[in-house]
XYZ file of C-alpha atoms in Angstrom:
471
model
C 94.839 103.714 30.443
C 94.405 100.918 27.990
C 91.165 100.791 25.970
C 88.613 98.221 27.105
C 90.217 97.558 30.614
C 88.669 98.856 33.823
C 90.821 100.975 36.197
C 91.214 98.308 38.872
C 93.163 95.815 36.988
C 95.444 98.513 35.686
C 96.023 99.762 39.337
C 96.831 96.215 40.412
C 99.161 95.789 37.458
C 101.015 99.033 38.162
C 101.470 98.161 41.763
C 102.684 94.750 40.784
C 105.340 96.343 38.468
C 106.414 98.635 41.182
C 106.719 95.614 43.507
C 108.954 93.772 40.925
C 111.106 96.845 40.607
C 111.545 96.947 44.360
C 112.625 93.324 44.345
C 115.102 94.079 41.580
C 116.288 97.091 43.529
C 117.174 94.953 46.520
C 118.918 92.460 44.370
C 120.994 95.282 42.863
C 121.796 96.849 46.197
C 123.329 93.472 47.392
C 126.482 94.214 45.351
C 128.524 97.446 45.034
C 128.917 96.993 41.272
C 125.109 96.916 40.783
C 124.044 99.170 43.595
C 123.488 102.264 41.386
C 121.352 100.390 39.022
C 119.392 98.886 42.048
C 118.913 102.330 43.415
C 117.535 103.752 40.099
C 115.107 100.721 39.878
C 113.949 101.480 43.368
C 113.352 105.083 42.458
C 111.406 104.006 39.405
C 109.190 101.639 41.299
C 108.468 104.325 43.797
C 107.529 106.733 41.058
C 105.030 104.296 39.576
C 103.609 103.523 42.966
C 103.230 107.213 43.952
C 101.857 108.133 40.466
C 99.404 105.261 40.579
C 98.159 106.316 44.023
C 97.560 109.826 42.888
C 95.802 108.703 39.631
C 93.292 106.732 41.809
C 92.221 109.754 44.002
C 89.689 112.356 43.210
C 90.338 115.895 42.103
C 89.545 117.184 45.663
C 92.401 115.176 47.313
C 94.875 115.716 44.712
C 96.089 119.138 45.605
C 96.775 117.924 49.158
C 98.704 115.023 47.828
C 100.750 117.101 45.579
C 101.402 119.576 48.372
C 102.544 116.807 50.764
C 104.782 115.277 48.154
C 106.289 118.644 47.289
C 106.962 119.627 50.907
C 108.455 116.160 51.725
C 110.503 116.184 48.415
C 112.041 119.545 49.251
C 112.854 118.603 52.827
C 114.397 115.304 51.605
C 116.437 117.112 48.873
C 117.812 119.632 51.324
C 118.763 116.987 53.798
C 120.420 114.787 51.288
C 122.525 117.738 50.041
C 123.605 118.765 53.509
C 124.053 115.522 55.378
C 127.523 114.350 55.903
C 128.439 110.646 55.388
C 129.373 110.441 58.984
C 125.802 111.399 60.084
C 124.112 108.800 57.730
C 123.527 106.312 60.580
C 121.540 108.703 62.632
C 119.682 110.005 59.552
C 118.622 106.479 58.781
C 117.362 106.130 62.334
C 115.541 109.431 61.962
C 113.807 108.357 58.746
C 112.861 105.067 60.386
C 111.078 107.028 63.104
C 109.138 108.927 60.526
C 107.906 105.752 58.795
C 106.888 104.428 62.317
C 105.079 107.625 63.038
C 103.349 107.606 59.715
C 101.983 104.119 60.453
C 100.683 105.368 63.796
C 98.961 108.367 62.217
C 97.336 106.232 59.521
C 96.178 103.782 62.099
C 94.665 106.478 64.289
C 92.985 108.092 61.276
C 91.494 104.729 60.355
C 90.249 104.179 63.880
C 88.603 107.687 64.145
C 87.073 107.533 60.764
C 86.831 103.883 59.521
C 84.030 104.633 56.983
C 86.493 106.708 54.861
C 88.822 103.767 54.704
C 85.979 101.311 53.701
C 86.676 98.953 56.643
C 83.230 98.957 58.282
C 80.311 96.486 57.909
C 76.667 97.275 57.427
C 76.292 97.988 61.197
C 79.164 100.481 61.165
C 81.636 98.326 63.086
C 85.194 97.929 61.978
C 85.888 94.556 60.297
C 87.554 92.100 62.679
C 90.522 91.574 60.399
C 91.012 95.280 60.038
C 91.025 95.786 63.773
C 93.887 93.285 64.025
C 95.732 94.954 61.212
C 95.247 98.429 62.654
C 96.264 97.397 66.229
C 99.417 95.669 64.910
C 100.329 98.461 62.503
C 99.977 101.093 65.178
C 101.935 98.886 67.726
C 104.837 98.207 65.345
C 104.875 101.827 64.189
C 104.894 103.270 67.724
C 107.764 100.839 68.796
C 109.713 101.879 65.600
C 109.181 105.648 66.340
C 110.287 105.745 69.885
C 112.966 103.139 69.476
C 114.416 105.089 66.492
C 114.316 108.354 68.385
C 116.487 106.777 71.020
C 118.794 105.252 68.494
C 119.134 108.656 66.730
C 119.980 110.446 70.049
C 122.595 107.791 70.893
C 124.201 107.824 67.415
C 124.049 111.706 67.358
C 125.853 111.922 70.699
C 122.858 113.467 72.495
C 122.671 110.402 74.728
C 125.482 108.201 76.041
C 126.267 105.199 73.876
C 126.682 103.102 77.052
C 123.794 100.829 78.099
C 121.248 102.473 80.514
C 120.199 99.527 82.707
C 116.728 99.560 84.251
C 115.825 97.307 87.279
C 114.089 94.133 86.061
C 114.038 95.550 82.532
C 113.448 92.096 80.998
C 110.410 91.424 83.149
C 109.108 94.995 82.401
C 109.651 94.427 78.635
C 107.931 91.116 78.531
C 105.104 92.485 80.724
C 104.603 95.439 78.364
C 104.708 93.128 75.255
C 102.131 90.756 76.872
C 99.838 93.698 77.733
C 100.025 95.018 74.109
C 98.898 91.554 72.899
C 96.202 91.367 75.556
C 94.692 94.743 74.665
C 95.099 94.053 70.991
C 92.919 91.074 71.601
C 90.554 93.175 73.500
C 90.267 95.661 70.782
C 89.653 92.868 68.205
C 87.024 91.440 70.451
C 85.035 94.406 71.418
C 86.364 97.498 69.502
C 86.685 99.308 72.709
C 88.417 102.684 72.208
C 90.276 102.370 75.536
C 91.978 99.118 74.388
C 93.157 100.825 71.252
C 94.633 103.788 72.974
C 96.258 101.643 75.584
C 97.975 99.673 72.808
C 99.265 103.068 71.332
C 100.646 104.281 74.657
C 102.251 101.073 75.617
C 103.856 100.636 72.200
C 105.488 104.105 72.443
C 106.875 103.108 75.891
C 108.179 99.643 74.889
C 110.082 101.079 72.018
C 111.873 103.315 74.393
C 112.477 100.492 76.853
C 113.898 98.154 74.271
C 116.568 100.542 72.890
C 117.752 102.406 75.930
C 119.621 99.354 77.423
C 121.458 98.532 74.167
C 125.025 99.802 74.024
C 127.127 101.053 71.164
C 128.582 97.698 70.324
C 125.235 96.479 69.232
C 123.979 99.811 67.539
C 124.528 98.563 63.840
C 122.215 95.707 64.624
C 119.672 98.061 66.190
C 119.683 100.243 63.037
C 118.979 97.181 60.826
C 116.419 95.943 63.230
C 114.510 99.267 63.304
C 114.636 99.114 59.459
C 112.863 95.863 59.657
C 110.193 97.192 62.165
C 109.471 100.150 59.810
C 108.860 97.699 57.000
C 106.366 95.493 58.992
C 104.635 98.724 60.077
C 104.271 99.899 56.579
C 102.995 96.362 55.446
C 100.321 96.385 58.241
C 99.053 99.742 57.252
C 98.955 98.523 53.555
C 96.400 95.978 54.637
C 94.361 98.730 56.335
C 94.561 100.937 53.254
C 94.131 97.967 50.855
C 97.246 99.237 49.096
C 99.116 96.227 47.541
C 102.234 98.361 46.859
C 102.584 99.180 50.571
C 102.090 95.578 51.448
C 104.773 94.421 48.994
C 107.276 97.197 49.920
C 106.758 96.817 53.685
C 107.163 93.071 53.468
C 110.408 93.355 51.399
C 111.819 95.994 53.808
C 110.764 93.960 56.891
C 111.993 90.732 55.752
C 115.283 92.041 54.354
C 115.963 94.018 57.454
C 115.253 91.006 59.691
C 117.556 88.764 57.530
C 120.336 91.480 57.611
C 119.966 91.701 61.475
C 120.273 88.033 61.766
C 123.406 87.947 59.521
C 124.990 90.801 61.476
C 124.181 89.002 64.828
C 125.901 85.882 63.526
C 128.839 88.008 62.482
C 129.120 89.513 65.948
C 128.401 86.253 67.675
C 125.300 87.777 69.202
C 121.971 86.111 69.800
C 119.310 87.780 67.652
C 116.585 87.160 70.322
C 118.797 88.695 72.989
C 119.479 91.779 70.972
C 115.849 92.415 70.084
C 114.880 91.874 73.710
C 117.189 94.793 74.541
C 120.337 95.205 76.501
C 122.360 92.092 75.410
C 125.798 92.449 76.915
C 124.718 95.217 79.242
C 125.858 93.438 82.391
C 129.380 92.882 80.816
C 129.492 96.595 79.805
C 128.856 97.618 83.465
C 131.845 95.735 84.703
C 134.106 96.474 81.889
C 134.664 99.318 79.516
C 136.993 101.463 81.517
C 140.362 102.451 80.069
C 143.203 100.429 81.354
C 146.279 101.660 83.255
C 149.108 103.411 81.343
C 151.375 100.961 79.516
C 154.370 101.538 77.332
C 153.606 102.087 73.611
C 155.412 103.367 70.519
C 154.685 106.543 68.728
C 155.439 106.995 65.072
C 155.301 109.773 62.422
C 153.985 109.952 58.878
C 157.475 109.565 57.646
C 157.941 106.322 59.669
C 154.676 105.011 58.347
C 155.614 105.906 54.818
C 158.951 104.218 55.087
C 157.522 101.057 56.448
C 154.792 100.745 53.837
C 157.134 101.500 50.977
C 159.327 98.688 52.040
C 156.329 96.372 52.371
C 155.125 93.738 49.882
C 151.500 93.894 51.067
C 149.365 96.335 53.047
C 145.890 95.731 54.455
C 143.964 98.927 55.253
C 141.258 98.545 57.996
C 138.916 101.534 57.959
C 136.595 102.551 60.818
C 134.533 105.236 62.084
C 137.432 107.517 62.777
C 138.103 107.589 58.968
C 134.528 108.630 58.475
C 134.708 111.416 61.019
C 137.759 112.944 59.447
C 136.478 112.201 55.901
C 139.776 110.568 55.055
C 138.515 108.087 52.459
C 139.714 110.149 49.433
C 143.213 110.622 50.977
C 143.266 106.961 51.849
C 142.461 105.972 48.242
C 145.155 108.161 47.063
C 147.607 106.603 49.507
C 146.593 103.232 48.116
C 147.231 104.334 44.604
C 150.624 105.569 45.416
C 151.558 102.328 47.153
C 150.239 100.234 44.220
C 152.280 102.374 41.812
C 155.346 101.389 43.942
C 154.532 97.727 43.500
C 152.820 97.167 46.920
C 149.786 94.926 47.183
C 146.888 96.860 48.775
C 143.689 95.485 50.025
C 140.860 96.860 52.384
C 139.387 94.750 55.173
C 135.717 95.637 56.188
C 134.291 94.280 59.444
C 130.437 93.776 59.262
C 129.816 96.336 61.979
C 132.526 98.812 61.336
C 131.127 102.339 61.615
C 127.697 102.929 62.849
C 125.463 101.087 60.403
C 125.692 98.058 58.017
C 127.850 98.872 54.956
C 129.043 102.185 56.331
C 132.588 101.689 55.298
C 131.748 100.191 51.996
C 129.794 103.266 51.076
C 132.593 105.563 52.031
C 135.168 103.607 50.017
C 132.829 103.439 47.098
C 132.410 107.215 47.303
C 136.247 107.591 47.103
C 136.255 105.286 43.987
C 138.210 102.500 45.739
C 138.070 99.553 43.289
C 135.490 96.942 44.333
C 137.927 94.042 43.952
C 140.284 95.413 46.507
C 137.517 95.485 49.281
C 137.177 92.326 51.329
C 134.815 91.193 54.122
C 136.099 89.745 57.402
C 135.758 86.140 56.566
C 137.437 86.538 53.183
C 140.625 88.287 54.444
C 141.192 87.552 58.050
C 143.479 84.615 57.396
C 145.837 86.957 55.224
C 146.895 89.183 58.152
C 149.454 86.573 59.268
C 151.226 86.901 55.845
C 150.902 90.720 55.663
C 153.723 93.047 56.184
C 151.639 96.073 57.422
C 148.159 96.430 58.694
C 147.080 100.066 58.531
C 144.262 100.643 60.929
C 142.526 103.987 60.604
C 139.968 104.871 63.244
C 138.772 101.228 63.822
C 138.997 100.139 67.608
C 136.353 97.679 68.657
C 136.473 95.552 65.504
C 140.226 94.891 66.005
C 140.164 94.528 69.777
C 141.499 91.174 71.058
C 139.435 91.657 74.183
C 136.550 90.187 72.208
C 138.295 86.867 72.570
C 140.169 87.068 75.930
C 138.047 89.305 78.332
C 134.644 87.756 79.371
C 133.797 90.883 81.073
C 134.064 93.022 77.926
C 130.930 94.194 76.213
C 132.333 92.999 72.997
C 133.349 89.478 74.166
C 132.487 86.880 71.561
C 132.436 89.278 68.577
C 134.621 88.211 65.604
C 137.460 90.698 65.074
C 139.965 91.466 62.267
C 143.165 89.839 63.186
C 145.363 92.949 62.619
C 147.637 91.877 65.539
C 149.012 88.940 63.423
C 150.553 91.315 60.818
C 154.289 91.946 60.936
C 153.676 95.688 61.687
C 150.509 97.398 62.749
C 150.172 101.083 62.090
C 147.348 102.391 64.232
C 145.781 105.902 63.453
C 143.767 107.538 66.153
C 143.503 111.004 67.625
C 144.831 110.212 71.065
C 145.647 107.369 73.445
C 143.023 108.587 75.856
C 140.082 107.826 73.574
C 138.412 104.404 73.395
C 135.964 102.934 70.923
C 132.187 103.229 70.840
C 131.996 100.184 73.096
C 133.989 101.991 75.739
C 136.942 99.567 75.977
C 140.690 99.868 75.692
C 142.513 97.990 72.921
C 145.532 95.761 73.666
C 146.765 96.195 70.116
C 147.966 99.726 71.094
C 150.612 98.351 73.324
C 151.986 95.368 71.309
C 155.638 95.367 70.264
C 154.712 95.268 66.549
C 152.298 98.344 66.812
C 153.224 101.954 65.968
C 150.641 104.510 67.039
C 150.061 107.413 64.656
C 148.307 109.995 66.791
C 146.709 112.702 64.747
C 143.631 113.586 62.768
C 143.101 110.667 60.317
C 142.783 112.740 57.209
C 145.913 114.832 57.991
C 147.956 111.870 58.931
C 147.064 110.025 55.612
C 147.747 113.244 53.667
C 151.189 113.575 55.340
C 151.926 109.889 54.614
C 151.076 110.426 50.972
C 153.514 113.408 50.824
C 156.296 111.342 52.353
C 155.621 108.494 49.993
C 156.164 110.842 47.063
C 159.668 111.860 48.286
């Protein structure tokens, strides 16, 4: 503490510094080259925020704060050490649920003991503004919690990734949202306990109803959207707690998540409002999604693939969730290195929703030390497939599926795809011909004359290709 300054200005300054660090962290995370610096800045900002919060509490509360931080820190450390990269999407969804639940718990605590939060007037009534903040925080938090739980179950395979359609679901959803707003107004007007608890219950229900009808093709948007919800819930609770760091952090997470969701919807040719309303494309999914009849296709071996790529001038690698499941990213980078050493141009094409969450493939390739300047987004590389000798698709189905352009009954219709079919040769790695992508639809690329199917575990196939390239 600086001499001559009271504690409040110092607290405000510390929270402001942490907020600036969070902003710089987001800026750093926008690029692979600066992502590590951005992550460190975010960690420093959180350390300052947590330390300031602990410093402003009395000695009685301090042991409980330290105990909570220690328990949470140990759990987080263990999870971070054990979690596989393939499970990162469901982990993110699980963490979102905890943020939402924390907002609900804080809101309920403030409602039950408002005097401890300093939000009561001389007559003991909760301030009108605090009632609105409390109700909104609890509502958004409950929606985030139940929605994130459903997203976790779908991503983790405990629930089907296909849309679960409820009769008149849009009417039910709109009615539930209208009821939440109505009882929020009632709580603000009269501070009736019944209004508050109805808001809590309805919000848990609507979170479930919003996510259940959404299918696998839209799940990356859902993860991003829930991230936004968790931020707004934290910001609302920041007002209740009069904590500027929570307000800043929540607003940053909420706004950045919303912007990312909008960008992803544009990349998928989806309507943002339709996705957040729940179940966009569900009718199409119910009429499509079945595997097509058996058609002739060509099967190749690792030796065939190695020969074709060794003779090529250019190869574009398209990674997908299958690569993540088999943890083939390191073998894939080794294959790229061998090809480059032989004079072949190697690039990586990333679809905005490849994998199960935004940036999933980028993180895996960065983990394998793939050079950043070899990784390209869809809009930057799509035109190059027509001049490419070999498109090497490893575990990516939906994002390369021409049905997105030709089949109006498909759940992925309208989604931009990587034009791998335009390459002179397509090498498609997948476990078997019987499997389909997360959206549940077959891929016409499998049966094209210029496609060779490489049926095997992705990691083993790439390792075998590397061995063949060395001979």
